[in-house]
């Protein structure tokens, strides 16, 4: 099939590339012309494992292309995906101006029947608004269908998630659109859940809000563990081995970040409010998440006493491992706080240092994890990249001025760290951590 993807960010680029990989002819469109030029030259604007190889393969096979031109791309396509950002506004609700803008441009480009697919994460009832907008600007009354097809990929394993998803959700209004979507995803071996558009929209917000709830829940339990001497790792293991609960999203830490959970929980709270439901549970999830960052910063203060002029090494800047995404990363709050207190920070991150340069006006970066530690008064670990898990502890200790580690991701065993001569503080490991 011929597919146009409007918005070539994390989701658009992965969606377009994977659809090309399963045999479709795809054009990825973006109004950021620099990004399009980069892609045309074979450079990939984001860090996503395996994406570069797949893009190259599909461009060479003639199934994948890039363009700044929405009109021609829409006209050439049977299916048009909207994959632009839906960032949070100041009040927490989703900013849908990019979606509206694209819907309008699609309408003005229509010359034959198209299926217009909402891929961006949007509040319930956006499908209605997209349909109305397209009708309004569709001067020649060309037929079209709107479909909701929320995306569940995770940055860092996006290709695998797209190719082998737990399910594909489509919200449709007509049999014709359902048939097109079934045909499009036919090569992907998974169950397809077909709903109305509003239910599909809510599935996405409810899923992310549920996962965020799981994270805040385990962080709340971690606080009780800290105060009682229990060990959150053991508690999570005991809970997670119950198949009704499951082990995923039960890692206590500094709380969730990234471009999705914070904004999607905020948006879901706002939508619920707008239809007259006060989603108090999710408000508490937000509050626990915020408090978790403050709690960790407090720990740094307790251990370091006065941060001013102390040399602090930071490992991990991205909001999670295997991505360069810095949106809502806990590292931003922690580093900005410590800089305000006068600490001297040297950071190292395997994936996000380039993106971090756009955020921090002054921050020293190291070339590798050990270089960051030279004469450090403390090491603060903020993202659980694999390369931090296998660090040479002896070497690490020899480089630091003071062997103090504040670990927001529970990478190490407290007993082993103590034996190795470190003062080691982590999350929810009671008297041990
Ligand atoms: P992103 O910011 O990386 O990409 C959005 C792209 O859209 C940008 O490249 C931007 O230049 C482009 N764009 C904006 N307006 C445009 C226009 N008028 N015409 C053409 N291009 C335009 O965002 P993302 O992370 O890919 O997220 C996109 C959507 O997918 C969001 O709604 C997000 O919530 C959702 N989502 C994201 C993830 C994720 O892990 N990143 C996962 C699932 C769903």
Short mmCIF file of N, CA, C and O and ligand atoms in Angstrom, two decimals, residues 6-13 29-32 35 46 68 70 82-87 98-99 101-102 105 119-122 150-155 204 208 259-260 263-264 319-320 325 327, ligand 1:
data_model
loop_
_atom_site.label_atom_id
_atom_site.label_comp_id
_atom_site.label_asym_id
_atom_site.label_seq_id
_atom_site.Cartn_x
_atom_site.Cartn_y
_atom_site.Cartn_z
N UNK A 6 2.81 11.81 8.41
CA UNK A 6 3.04 13.24 8.62
C UNK A 6 3.57 13.43 10.04
O UNK A 6 2.86 13.18 11.02
N UNK A 7 4.83 13.87 10.12
CA UNK A 7 5.53 13.99 11.40
C UNK A 7 6.53 12.84 11.49
O UNK A 7 6.14 11.70 11.66
N UNK A 8 7.82 13.18 11.36
CA UNK A 8 8.85 12.13 11.32
C UNK A 8 9.74 12.20 12.55
O UNK A 8 10.95 12.33 12.46
N UNK A 9 9.11 12.14 13.71
CA UNK A 9 9.86 12.09 14.97
C UNK A 9 10.05 10.64 15.37
O UNK A 9 10.10 9.75 14.52
N UNK A 10 10.11 10.38 16.67
CA UNK A 10 10.34 9.02 17.17
C UNK A 10 9.28 8.07 16.61
O UNK A 10 9.59 7.00 16.09
N UNK A 11 8.02 8.46 16.72
CA UNK A 11 6.94 7.56 16.31
C UNK A 11 6.80 7.50 14.79
O UNK A 11 6.72 6.42 14.20
N UNK A 12 6.80 8.67 14.16
CA UNK A 12 6.60 8.71 12.71
C UNK A 12 7.69 7.97 11.96
O UNK A 12 7.42 7.19 11.03
N UNK A 13 8.92 8.19 12.37
CA UNK A 13 10.05 7.57 11.67
C UNK A 13 10.06 6.05 11.85
O UNK A 13 10.30 5.30 10.91
N UNK A 29 6.97 12.51 6.03
CA UNK A 29 6.93 13.96 5.81
C UNK A 29 7.24 14.68 7.11
O UNK A 29 6.83 14.23 8.19
N UNK A 30 7.95 15.79 7.01
CA UNK A 30 8.14 16.64 8.20
C UNK A 30 8.26 18.08 7.75
O UNK A 30 8.83 18.35 6.68
N UNK A 31 7.72 19.01 8.55
CA UNK A 31 7.85 20.42 8.17
C UNK A 31 9.18 21.02 8.65
O UNK A 31 9.49 22.16 8.35
N UNK A 32 9.94 20.22 9.38
CA UNK A 32 11.29 20.62 9.76
C UNK A 32 12.22 20.22 8.60
O UNK A 32 12.63 19.06 8.49
N UNK A 35 15.50 18.50 9.20
CA UNK A 35 15.37 17.08 9.53
C UNK A 35 15.22 16.24 8.26
O UNK A 35 15.84 15.20 8.10
N UNK A 46 17.47 10.77 15.40
CA UNK A 46 17.26 10.28 16.76
C UNK A 46 18.11 9.03 16.99
O UNK A 46 18.54 8.38 16.03
N UNK A 68 9.43 17.23 2.54
CA UNK A 68 8.82 18.29 3.34
C UNK A 68 7.42 18.63 2.79
O UNK A 68 6.72 19.46 3.34
N UNK A 70 3.75 18.07 2.14
CA UNK A 70 2.61 17.30 2.63
C UNK A 70 1.59 17.04 1.50
O UNK A 70 1.04 15.94 1.40
N UNK A 82 -1.20 10.61 10.95
CA UNK A 82 -0.83 11.85 11.66
C UNK A 82 0.02 11.42 12.85
O UNK A 82 -0.45 10.74 13.75
N UNK A 83 1.31 11.81 12.83
CA UNK A 83 2.22 11.36 13.90
C UNK A 83 3.01 12.55 14.47
O UNK A 83 4.17 12.43 14.82
N UNK A 84 2.33 13.70 14.53
CA UNK A 84 2.99 14.90 15.08
C UNK A 84 2.90 14.89 16.61
O UNK A 84 2.15 14.11 17.19
N UNK A 85 3.63 15.80 17.22
CA UNK A 85 3.65 15.86 18.68
C UNK A 85 2.33 16.39 19.25
O UNK A 85 1.59 17.12 18.57
N UNK A 86 2.06 15.98 20.50
CA UNK A 86 0.89 16.50 21.23
C UNK A 86 1.38 16.91 22.62
O UNK A 86 1.00 16.30 23.62
N UNK A 87 2.27 17.93 22.66
CA UNK A 87 2.92 18.26 23.94
C UNK A 87 1.94 18.85 24.96
O UNK A 87 0.84 19.28 24.58
N UNK A 98 -0.85 21.10 16.56
CA UNK A 98 -0.11 20.45 15.45
C UNK A 98 -1.03 19.46 14.72
O UNK A 98 -1.00 19.35 13.50
N UNK A 99 -1.87 18.77 15.50
CA UNK A 99 -2.80 17.81 14.90
C UNK A 99 -3.82 18.56 14.04
O UNK A 99 -4.09 18.18 12.90
N UNK A 101 -3.52 21.48 12.65
CA UNK A 101 -2.83 22.04 11.49
C UNK A 101 -2.64 20.99 10.38
O UNK A 101 -2.89 21.24 9.21
N UNK A 102 -2.24 19.79 10.79
CA UNK A 102 -2.02 18.72 9.81
C UNK A 102 -3.35 18.26 9.22
O UNK A 102 -3.46 18.02 8.00
N UNK A 105 -4.29 20.62 6.56
CA UNK A 105 -3.47 20.47 5.35
C UNK A 105 -3.83 19.19 4.58
O UNK A 105 -3.81 19.18 3.35
N UNK A 119 -2.24 8.66 14.78
CA UNK A 119 -1.22 7.84 15.43
C UNK A 119 -0.73 8.56 16.70
O UNK A 119 -0.33 7.93 17.67
N UNK A 120 -0.75 9.88 16.63
CA UNK A 120 -0.36 10.66 17.82
C UNK A 120 -1.26 10.28 18.98
O UNK A 120 -2.40 9.88 18.78
N UNK A 121 -0.74 10.43 20.20
CA UNK A 121 -1.56 10.18 21.39
C UNK A 121 -2.44 11.41 21.62
O UNK A 121 -1.93 12.52 21.81
N UNK A 122 -3.74 11.21 21.58
CA UNK A 122 -4.66 12.35 21.66
C UNK A 122 -5.78 12.08 22.65
O UNK A 122 -6.13 10.93 22.90
N UNK A 150 -3.62 4.02 18.13
CA UNK A 150 -2.60 4.44 19.09
C UNK A 150 -1.34 3.60 19.02
O UNK A 150 -1.40 2.43 18.65
N UNK A 151 -0.22 4.23 19.37
CA UNK A 151 1.07 3.55 19.30
C UNK A 151 1.55 3.19 20.71
O UNK A 151 1.48 4.02 21.61
N UNK A 152 2.05 1.97 20.86
CA UNK A 152 2.50 1.52 22.18
C UNK A 152 4.00 1.26 22.22
O UNK A 152 4.49 0.66 23.18
N UNK A 153 4.73 1.66 21.17
CA UNK A 153 6.17 1.35 21.17
C UNK A 153 6.89 2.06 22.31
O UNK A 153 6.44 3.10 22.81
N UNK A 154 8.02 1.44 22.72
CA UNK A 154 8.84 2.05 23.76
C UNK A 154 10.14 2.51 23.11
O UNK A 154 10.75 1.73 22.36
N UNK A 155 10.56 3.73 23.40
CA UNK A 155 11.84 4.17 22.87
C UNK A 155 12.92 3.23 23.41
O UNK A 155 12.88 2.83 24.56
N UNK A 204 -5.28 4.19 24.87
CA UNK A 204 -3.90 4.69 24.96
C UNK A 204 -3.66 5.49 26.25
O UNK A 204 -2.71 5.23 26.99
N UNK A 208 -1.18 4.12 29.47
CA UNK A 208 -0.03 4.85 30.01
C UNK A 208 -0.27 5.29 31.45
O UNK A 208 0.63 5.25 32.29
N UNK A 259 8.73 11.49 27.34
CA UNK A 259 7.81 12.33 26.58
C UNK A 259 6.38 11.84 26.67
O UNK A 259 5.47 12.48 26.16
N UNK A 260 6.15 10.70 27.30
CA UNK A 260 4.79 10.14 27.27
C UNK A 260 4.09 10.11 28.62
O UNK A 260 3.03 10.71 28.78
N UNK A 263 3.09 13.54 30.38
CA UNK A 263 2.10 14.32 29.61
C UNK A 263 0.79 13.57 29.45
O UNK A 263 -0.29 14.16 29.49
N UNK A 264 0.87 12.25 29.31
CA UNK A 264 -0.37 11.49 29.09
C UNK A 264 -1.19 11.39 30.39
O UNK A 264 -2.43 11.45 30.34
N UNK A 319 16.00 9.95 29.89
CA UNK A 319 14.98 9.60 30.89
C UNK A 319 14.94 8.11 31.18
O UNK A 319 14.44 7.67 32.21
N UNK A 320 15.48 7.32 30.22
CA UNK A 320 15.63 5.88 30.44
C UNK A 320 16.76 5.39 29.54
O UNK A 320 17.22 6.15 28.67
N UNK A 325 16.43 10.50 24.34
CA UNK A 325 15.33 11.40 24.68
C UNK A 325 15.53 11.98 26.08
O UNK A 325 15.68 11.26 27.05
N UNK A 327 13.34 14.42 27.22
CA UNK A 327 12.11 15.11 27.64
C UNK A 327 11.67 14.62 29.03
O UNK A 327 11.55 13.42 29.25
P1 LIG B 1 8.42 14.13 18.02
O1 LIG B 1 8.40 15.49 18.58
O2 LIG B 1 9.66 13.31 18.09
O3 LIG B 1 7.99 14.17 16.48
C1 LIG B 1 6.96 14.95 15.96
C2 LIG B 1 7.39 15.42 14.57
O4 LIG B 1 6.30 16.08 13.93
C3 LIG B 1 8.55 16.42 14.58
O5 LIG B 1 9.60 15.95 13.77
C4 LIG B 1 7.93 17.71 14.01
O6 LIG B 1 8.85 18.47 13.25
C5 LIG B 1 6.81 17.13 13.15
N1 LIG B 1 5.74 18.10 12.82
C6 LIG B 1 5.10 18.97 13.64
N2 LIG B 1 4.19 19.68 12.95
C7 LIG B 1 4.23 19.23 11.67
C8 LIG B 1 3.54 19.56 10.49
N3 LIG B 1 2.60 20.52 10.47
N4 LIG B 1 3.84 18.89 9.34
C9 LIG B 1 4.79 17.95 9.34
N5 LIG B 1 5.48 17.59 10.44
C10 LIG B 1 5.22 18.22 11.59
O7 LIG B 1 7.22 13.35 18.73
P2 LIG B 1 7.07 11.77 18.97
O8 LIG B 1 7.81 11.37 20.20
O9 LIG B 1 7.30 11.05 17.69
O10 LIG B 1 5.52 11.70 19.34
C11 LIG B 1 4.52 11.87 18.36
C12 LIG B 1 3.19 11.44 18.97
O11 LIG B 1 3.24 10.03 19.29
C13 LIG B 1 2.84 12.14 20.29
O12 LIG B 1 1.47 12.33 20.35
C14 LIG B 1 3.28 11.14 21.34
O13 LIG B 1 2.56 11.27 22.54
C15 LIG B 1 2.95 9.82 20.66
N6 LIG B 1 3.73 8.67 21.15
C16 LIG B 1 5.06 8.81 21.39
C17 LIG B 1 5.79 7.70 21.81
C18 LIG B 1 7.26 7.84 22.10
O14 LIG B 1 7.81 6.92 22.74
N7 LIG B 1 7.93 8.90 21.69
C19 LIG B 1 5.17 6.47 21.97
C20 LIG B 1 3.81 6.36 21.69
C21 LIG B 1 3.11 7.47 21.27
#
